[in-house]
Structures are given as structure tokens and as C-alpha cells.
Amino acid sequence: ARAAAFYRSLGLTQIVAALPRYARFTLPAGDSTLSLHHVDELAGPTHVEIGLECASPAELDYFAGVLPKALAA
């Protein structure tokens, strides 16, 4: 539930809420979606990376302002 709230705070729209195991979102612009799957154990050493591509300096400024606040929540 915390992860879903985090992505909603970034402006994504939740389209599937099968919490706590699965959630799916649409991004604010374009046709992209993001799916989250919960697992009880990781298969091995791993890490998470999230990359954002910004279409303009204004979009970059938006995410630079929103991400720190969302991460602190």
C-alpha cells in the first residue's frame, strides 16, 4: 500500500489495485504503464533502478520537486 501511495503521489493513475500483491498505473502522459509485483523473498542479490526520461526542462524541474517529497513520505 505504501508503494502504491508513493506512485500516486508522483502523479501516476492507479488502474489496478490487487493490493498488497499487485498494482498497475498509467503515467501522466503517453501510453506507458508501470506494474508492481510483491514477492515474499528475493531470488538472490538484487537492487532496484528507476529511470525517468523527461521531455523538457520543465518536466525535469517537476520531477526534481516531486521525488524528494514523495521519498520522504
Tab-separated table of N, CA and C in Angstrom:
chain	number	residue	atom	x	y	z
A	1	ALA	N	0.822	-1.194	0.000
A	1	ALA	CA	0.000	0.000	0.000
A	1	ALA	C	0.867	1.260	0.000
A	2	ARG	N	2.002	1.212	0.712
A	2	ARG	CA	2.886	2.390	0.738
A	2	ARG	C	3.475	2.658	-0.640
A	3	ALA	N	3.856	1.597	-1.364
A	3	ALA	CA	4.420	1.783	-2.699
A	3	ALA	C	3.372	2.374	-3.638
A	4	ALA	N	2.143	1.887	-3.556
A	4	ALA	CA	1.080	2.416	-4.414
A	4	ALA	C	0.848	3.896	-4.120
A	5	ALA	N	0.822	4.257	-2.853
A	5	ALA	CA	0.642	5.663	-2.471
A	5	ALA	C	1.795	6.515	-2.997
A	6	PHE	N	3.000	5.975	-2.951
A	6	PHE	CA	4.165	6.692	-3.457
A	6	PHE	C	3.995	7.017	-4.943
A	7	TYR	N	3.627	6.033	-5.746
A	7	TYR	CA	3.492	6.271	-7.184
A	7	TYR	C	2.304	7.169	-7.502
A	8	ARG	N	1.235	7.091	-6.721
A	8	ARG	CA	0.123	8.033	-6.917
A	8	ARG	C	0.582	9.457	-6.611
A	9	SER	N	1.458	9.608	-5.608
A	9	SER	CA	1.943	10.952	-5.255
A	9	SER	C	2.810	11.549	-6.361
A	10	LEU	N	3.340	10.699	-7.236
A	10	LEU	CA	4.135	11.177	-8.373
A	10	LEU	C	3.256	11.570	-9.555
A	11	GLY	N	1.952	11.356	-9.429
A	11	GLY	CA	1.047	11.733	-10.494
A	11	GLY	C	0.583	10.578	-11.361
A	12	LEU	N	0.980	9.339	-11.040
A	12	LEU	CA	0.513	8.193	-11.792
A	12	LEU	C	-0.913	7.866	-11.372
A	13	THR	N	-1.688	7.320	-12.291
A	13	THR	CA	-3.075	6.948	-12.015
A	13	THR	C	-3.147	5.437	-11.831
A	14	GLN	N	-3.647	5.012	-10.692
A	14	GLN	CA	-3.736	3.584	-10.416
A	14	GLN	C	-4.939	3.001	-11.162
A	15	ILE	N	-4.683	1.967	-11.989
A	15	ILE	CA	-5.749	1.353	-12.770
A	15	ILE	C	-6.078	-0.059	-12.302
A	16	VAL	N	-5.185	-0.680	-11.534
A	16	VAL	CA	-5.437	-1.987	-10.927
A	16	VAL	C	-4.941	-1.922	-9.495
A	17	ALA	N	-5.776	-2.378	-8.553
A	17	ALA	CA	-5.395	-2.385	-7.140
A	17	ALA	C	-5.714	-3.745	-6.549
A	18	ALA	N	-4.827	-4.697	-6.754
A	18	ALA	CA	-4.956	-6.019	-6.145
A	18	ALA	C	-3.949	-6.086	-4.995
A	19	LEU	N	-4.079	-5.106	-4.096
A	19	LEU	CA	-3.114	-4.959	-3.002
A	19	LEU	C	-3.318	-6.063	-1.974
A	20	PRO	N	-2.268	-6.515	-1.334
A	20	PRO	CA	-0.909	-5.966	-1.357
A	20	PRO	C	0.004	-6.622	-2.384
A	21	ARG	N	-0.505	-7.466	-3.279
A	21	ARG	CA	0.362	-8.233	-4.171
A	21	ARG	C	0.647	-7.565	-5.516
A	22	TYR	N	-0.277	-6.760	-6.017
A	22	TYR	CA	-0.112	-6.244	-7.379
A	22	TYR	C	-0.807	-4.893	-7.525
A	23	ALA	N	-0.167	-4.012	-8.261
A	23	ALA	CA	-0.771	-2.718	-8.604
A	23	ALA	C	-0.252	-2.313	-9.981
A	24	ARG	N	-1.106	-1.623	-10.721
A	24	ARG	CA	-0.703	-1.146	-12.047
A	24	ARG	C	-1.153	0.300	-12.205
A	25	PHE	N	-0.322	1.074	-12.886
A	25	PHE	CA	-0.531	2.509	-13.030
A	25	PHE	C	-0.337	2.927	-14.478
A	26	THR	N	-1.001	4.028	-14.861
A	26	THR	CA	-0.683	4.706	-16.113
A	26	THR	C	0.094	5.964	-15.751
A	27	LEU	N	0.992	6.340	-16.645
A	27	LEU	CA	1.781	7.543	-16.427
A	27	LEU	C	0.986	8.764	-16.874
A	28	PRO	N	1.355	9.951	-16.370
A	28	PRO	CA	0.590	11.161	-16.681
A	28	PRO	C	0.495	11.480	-18.173
A	29	ALA	N	1.498	11.091	-18.941
A	29	ALA	CA	1.490	11.391	-20.373
A	29	ALA	C	1.959	10.160	-21.142
A	30	GLY	N	1.449	9.981	-22.320
A	30	GLY	CA	1.868	8.860	-23.150
A	30	GLY	C	1.081	7.599	-22.851
A	31	ASP	N	1.583	6.486	-23.385
A	31	ASP	CA	0.888	5.209	-23.256
A	31	ASP	C	1.578	4.242	-22.308
A	32	SER	N	2.539	4.699	-21.532
A	32	SER	CA	3.308	3.816	-20.665
A	32	SER	C	2.533	3.438	-19.411
A	33	THR	N	2.824	2.230	-18.921
A	33	THR	CA	2.260	1.779	-17.652
A	33	THR	C	3.389	1.265	-16.771
A	34	LEU	N	3.108	1.173	-15.492
A	34	LEU	CA	4.045	0.639	-14.511
A	34	LEU	C	3.299	-0.393	-13.690
A	35	SER	N	3.881	-1.595	-13.563
A	35	SER	CA	3.292	-2.642	-12.746
A	35	SER	C	4.204	-2.936	-11.569
A	36	LEU	N	3.603	-3.132	-10.406
A	36	LEU	CA	4.333	-3.502	-9.196
A	36	LEU	C	3.871	-4.883	-8.750
A	37	HIS	N	4.826	-5.753	-8.484
A	37	HIS	CA	4.525	-7.101	-8.002
A	37	HIS	C	5.249	-7.299	-6.675
A	38	HIS	N	4.544	-7.774	-5.670
A	38	HIS	CA	5.162	-8.056	-4.377
A	38	HIS	C	5.595	-9.523	-4.344
A	39	VAL	N	6.804	-9.768	-3.844
A	39	VAL	CA	7.279	-11.133	-3.619
A	39	VAL	C	7.686	-11.254	-2.163
A	40	ASP	N	7.531	-12.446	-1.609
A	40	ASP	CA	7.892	-12.657	-0.208
A	40	ASP	C	9.397	-12.735	-0.009
A	41	GLU	N	10.110	-13.283	-0.995
A	41	GLU	CA	11.563	-13.396	-0.908
A	41	GLU	C	12.173	-13.087	-2.261
A	42	LEU	N	13.332	-12.451	-2.223
A	42	LEU	CA	14.061	-12.193	-3.461
A	42	LEU	C	14.825	-13.444	-3.859
A	43	ALA	N	14.952	-13.664	-5.145
A	43	ALA	CA	15.641	-14.851	-5.645
A	43	ALA	C	17.141	-14.818	-5.354
A	44	GLY	N	17.692	-13.661	-5.142
A	44	GLY	CA	19.121	-13.519	-4.882
A	44	GLY	C	19.447	-12.053	-4.732
A	45	PRO	N	20.730	-11.720	-4.723
A	45	PRO	CA	21.107	-10.313	-4.600
A	45	PRO	C	20.481	-9.496	-5.737
A	46	THR	N	19.924	-8.383	-5.385
A	46	THR	CA	19.250	-7.565	-6.385
A	46	THR	C	19.217	-6.116	-5.935
A	47	HIS	N	18.820	-5.263	-6.807
A	47	HIS	CA	18.605	-3.859	-6.495
A	47	HIS	C	17.531	-3.324	-7.429
A	48	VAL	N	17.059	-2.163	-7.153
A	48	VAL	CA	16.012	-1.561	-7.960
A	48	VAL	C	16.542	-0.282	-8.581
A	49	GLU	N	16.275	-0.110	-9.842
A	49	GLU	CA	16.617	1.124	-10.533
A	49	GLU	C	15.377	1.650	-11.222
A	50	ILE	N	15.181	2.936	-11.134
A	50	ILE	CA	14.082	3.580	-11.835
A	50	ILE	C	14.677	4.707	-12.664
A	51	GLY	N	14.404	4.675	-13.937
A	51	GLY	CA	14.894	5.727	-14.819
A	51	GLY	C	13.731	6.551	-15.340
A	52	LEU	N	13.925	7.840	-15.415
A	52	LEU	CA	12.909	8.731	-15.947
A	52	LEU	C	13.490	9.468	-17.142
A	53	GLU	N	12.725	9.523	-18.202
A	53	GLU	CA	13.102	10.334	-19.348
A	53	GLU	C	12.186	11.543	-19.359
A	54	CYS	N	12.773	12.704	-19.385
A	54	CYS	CA	11.992	13.939	-19.349
A	54	CYS	C	11.992	14.581	-20.735
A	55	ALA	N	10.813	15.030	-21.137
A	55	ALA	CA	10.654	15.613	-22.468
A	55	ALA	C	11.084	17.071	-22.526
A	56	SER	N	11.215	17.699	-21.362
A	56	SER	CA	11.552	19.128	-21.363
A	56	SER	C	12.208	19.496	-20.042
A	57	PRO	N	12.888	20.627	-19.993
A	57	PRO	CA	13.434	21.098	-18.723
A	57	PRO	C	12.340	21.313	-17.673
A	58	ALA	N	11.157	21.732	-18.091
A	58	ALA	CA	10.059	21.947	-17.143
A	58	ALA	C	9.629	20.622	-16.507
A	59	GLU	N	9.596	19.559	-17.292
A	59	GLU	CA	9.227	18.249	-16.751
A	59	GLU	C	10.291	17.764	-15.776
A	60	LEU	N	11.554	17.987	-16.102
A	60	LEU	CA	12.641	17.634	-15.193
A	60	LEU	C	12.508	18.402	-13.886
A	61	ASP	N	12.220	19.693	-13.960
A	61	ASP	CA	12.022	20.506	-12.753
A	61	ASP	C	10.867	19.965	-11.917
A	62	TYR	N	9.784	19.543	-12.587
A	62	TYR	CA	8.631	18.976	-11.872
A	62	TYR	C	9.048	17.747	-11.074
A	63	PHE	N	9.701	16.784	-11.735
A	63	PHE	CA	10.102	15.564	-11.038
A	63	PHE	C	11.147	15.842	-9.960
A	64	ALA	N	12.031	16.793	-10.206
A	64	ALA	CA	13.026	17.146	-9.189
A	64	ALA	C	12.355	17.703	-7.939
A	65	GLY	N	11.208	18.353	-8.088
A	65	GLY	CA	10.483	18.870	-6.944
A	65	GLY	C	9.614	17.828	-6.263
A	66	VAL	N	9.038	16.901	-7.039
A	66	VAL	CA	8.085	15.921	-6.504
A	66	VAL	C	8.801	14.728	-5.850
A	67	LEU	N	9.862	14.231	-6.463
A	67	LEU	CA	10.502	13.000	-5.965
A	67	LEU	C	11.002	13.111	-4.526
A	68	PRO	N	11.741	14.146	-4.160
A	68	PRO	CA	12.215	14.200	-2.769
A	68	PRO	C	11.070	14.210	-1.743
A	69	LYS	N	9.994	14.903	-2.064
A	69	LYS	CA	8.842	14.947	-1.145
A	69	LYS	C	8.182	13.575	-1.042
A	70	ALA	N	8.050	12.887	-2.165
A	70	ALA	CA	7.423	11.558	-2.160
A	70	ALA	C	8.295	10.554	-1.429
A	71	LEU	N	9.601	10.644	-1.600
A	71	LEU	CA	10.502	9.705	-0.922
A	71	LEU	C	10.506	9.918	0.590
A	72	ALA	N	10.272	11.145	1.015
A	72	ALA	CA	10.270	11.458	2.451
A	72	ALA	C	8.971	11.003	3.132
A	73	ALA	N	7.925	10.768	2.333
A	73	ALA	CA	6.619	10.383	2.895
A	73	ALA	C	6.616	8.979	3.448
